[in-house]
Amino acid sequence: MQQKAVLTLDEINTILNAARQEAESNQWKVSIAVVDDGGHPLGLVRMNDCAPISAYIAMEKARSAALGRRESKNFEDMINNGRTAFLSAPILSGMLEGGVPVLVDGQVVGAVGISGLTPDLDARIAKVGIAALGL
């Protein structure tokens, strides 16, 4: 059985446009990032009047969602020899919540990260973008 390996340019644009429209319809100012399954940047939109740092945070949320436990365990081991759980650090968990992986038949093919609102609203916008793919 062949599995989908990558997000196409059209799919990336669909995610970015749908997420941007969701944010605009609610008058929210956010940054939207899309990465591949390895956490590499594929697309980024920073809306007018959105804080510049939000673009960085959105990309990190997307990377964290794409890489999941693989990266968090490595990071945990690097920073504290595994003594403290990765997401227990308040600064890190606040920045990294809200990324949503793009799943196709259980396979992560990428992720969407949003920054500018609360983590639950960020995730809501990301899910709207992913849902627009109709996968």
Coordinates of C-alpha atoms in Angstrom, one line a residue:
M1 CA 0.0 0.0 0.0
Q2 CA 1.4 3.4 -1.0
Q3 CA 1.3 6.1 1.6
K4 CA 1.3 9.8 1.0
A5 CA 4.8 11.1 1.6
V6 CA 4.7 14.9 1.3
L7 CA 2.5 17.9 1.2
T8 CA 2.2 19.5 -2.2
L9 CA 2.5 23.2 -2.9
D10 CA -1.2 23.4 -3.6
E11 CA -1.9 21.6 -0.2
I12 CA 0.4 24.0 1.6
N13 CA -1.4 27.0 0.1
T14 CA -4.8 25.5 0.9
I15 CA -3.8 25.2 4.6
L16 CA -2.4 28.7 4.8
N17 CA -5.3 30.3 3.0
A18 CA -8.0 28.5 5.0
A19 CA -6.2 29.2 8.3
R20 CA -5.8 32.8 7.4
Q21 CA -9.4 33.2 6.4
E22 CA -10.5 31.7 9.8
A23 CA -8.3 34.2 11.6
E24 CA -9.5 37.1 9.5
S25 CA -13.2 36.2 10.0
N26 CA -12.7 36.4 13.7
Q27 CA -10.4 39.5 13.5
W28 CA -7.5 37.6 15.0
K29 CA -3.9 38.5 14.2
V30 CA -1.7 35.4 14.0
S31 CA 1.3 33.8 12.3
I32 CA 0.7 30.5 10.5
A33 CA 3.5 28.1 9.8
V34 CA 3.5 24.8 7.9
V35 CA 6.3 22.2 8.1
D36 CA 7.0 18.8 6.7
D37 CA 7.2 15.6 8.7
G38 CA 10.9 16.4 9.6
G39 CA 10.0 19.9 10.9
H40 CA 11.4 21.7 7.9
P41 CA 9.7 25.0 6.9
L42 CA 7.3 24.8 4.0
G43 CA 5.2 28.0 4.4
L44 CA 4.8 30.9 6.7
V45 CA 2.3 33.8 6.9
R46 CA 2.5 36.6 9.5
M47 CA -0.6 38.7 9.4
N48 CA -0.5 42.5 9.6
D49 CA -0.2 43.9 13.2
C50 CA 0.9 40.5 14.5
A51 CA 4.0 40.5 16.7
P52 CA 7.2 39.6 14.8
I53 CA 8.1 36.9 17.4
S54 CA 4.9 35.1 16.7
A55 CA 6.4 33.9 13.4
Y56 CA 9.2 32.1 15.2
I57 CA 6.9 30.7 17.8
A58 CA 4.4 29.4 15.1
M59 CA 7.3 27.6 13.4
E60 CA 8.4 26.0 16.6
K61 CA 4.9 24.9 17.4
A62 CA 4.6 23.2 14.0
R63 CA 8.1 21.6 14.4
S64 CA 7.1 20.2 17.8
A65 CA 3.8 18.8 16.5
A66 CA 5.5 17.2 13.4
L67 CA 8.4 15.6 15.4
G68 CA 6.4 14.8 18.5
R69 CA 8.0 12.4 21.0
R70 CA 11.0 11.8 18.8
E71 CA 12.4 15.3 19.3
S72 CA 11.0 16.0 22.7
K73 CA 12.8 13.0 24.2
N74 CA 16.1 13.9 22.6
F75 CA 15.7 17.5 23.8
E76 CA 14.8 16.4 27.3
D77 CA 17.9 14.3 27.5
M78 CA 20.1 17.1 26.2
I79 CA 18.9 19.8 28.5
N80 CA 18.7 18.0 31.8
N81 CA 19.8 14.4 31.4
G82 CA 16.2 13.3 31.5
R83 CA 15.5 14.4 35.0
T84 CA 12.5 16.7 34.2
A85 CA 9.8 16.0 31.6
F86 CA 10.2 18.1 28.5
L87 CA 6.8 19.8 28.6
S88 CA 7.0 20.5 32.3
A89 CA 9.1 23.6 31.7
P90 CA 6.6 26.5 31.7
I91 CA 8.2 28.6 29.1
L92 CA 8.6 25.8 26.6
S93 CA 5.2 24.3 27.1
G94 CA 3.5 27.7 26.7
M95 CA 5.4 28.2 23.4
L96 CA 4.9 24.7 22.0
E97 CA 1.2 24.0 22.7
G98 CA -1.1 24.6 19.7
G99 CA 0.7 22.8 16.9
V100 CA -1.4 20.3 15.0
P101 CA 0.1 17.4 12.9
V102 CA -1.3 16.7 9.5
L103 CA -2.2 13.0 9.5
V104 CA -2.9 10.8 6.4
D105 CA -3.8 7.2 7.3
G106 CA -2.1 7.5 10.6
Q107 CA 1.1 8.9 9.0
V108 CA 2.4 12.4 9.9
V109 CA 3.1 14.2 6.6
G110 CA 3.6 17.6 8.2
A111 CA 2.2 20.0 10.8
V112 CA 0.6 23.4 11.2
G113 CA 1.6 25.9 14.0
I114 CA -0.3 29.0 14.9
S115 CA 0.8 31.8 17.2
G116 CA -0.9 34.9 18.4
L117 CA -3.8 33.7 20.6
T118 CA -4.3 31.1 23.4
P119 CA -3.1 27.6 22.6
D120 CA -6.7 26.3 22.2
L121 CA -7.6 29.0 19.6
D122 CA -4.3 28.6 17.9
A123 CA -5.0 24.9 17.5
R124 CA -8.6 25.6 16.3
I125 CA -7.2 27.7 13.5
A126 CA -4.7 25.0 12.6
K127 CA -7.4 22.4 12.5
V128 CA -9.5 24.6 10.1
G129 CA -6.5 24.8 7.8
I130 CA -5.9 21.0 7.8
A131 CA -9.7 20.3 7.4
A132 CA -9.6 22.3 4.2
L133 CA -7.5 19.6 2.6
G134 CA -10.3 17.1 2.9
L135 CA -7.9 14.3 3.6

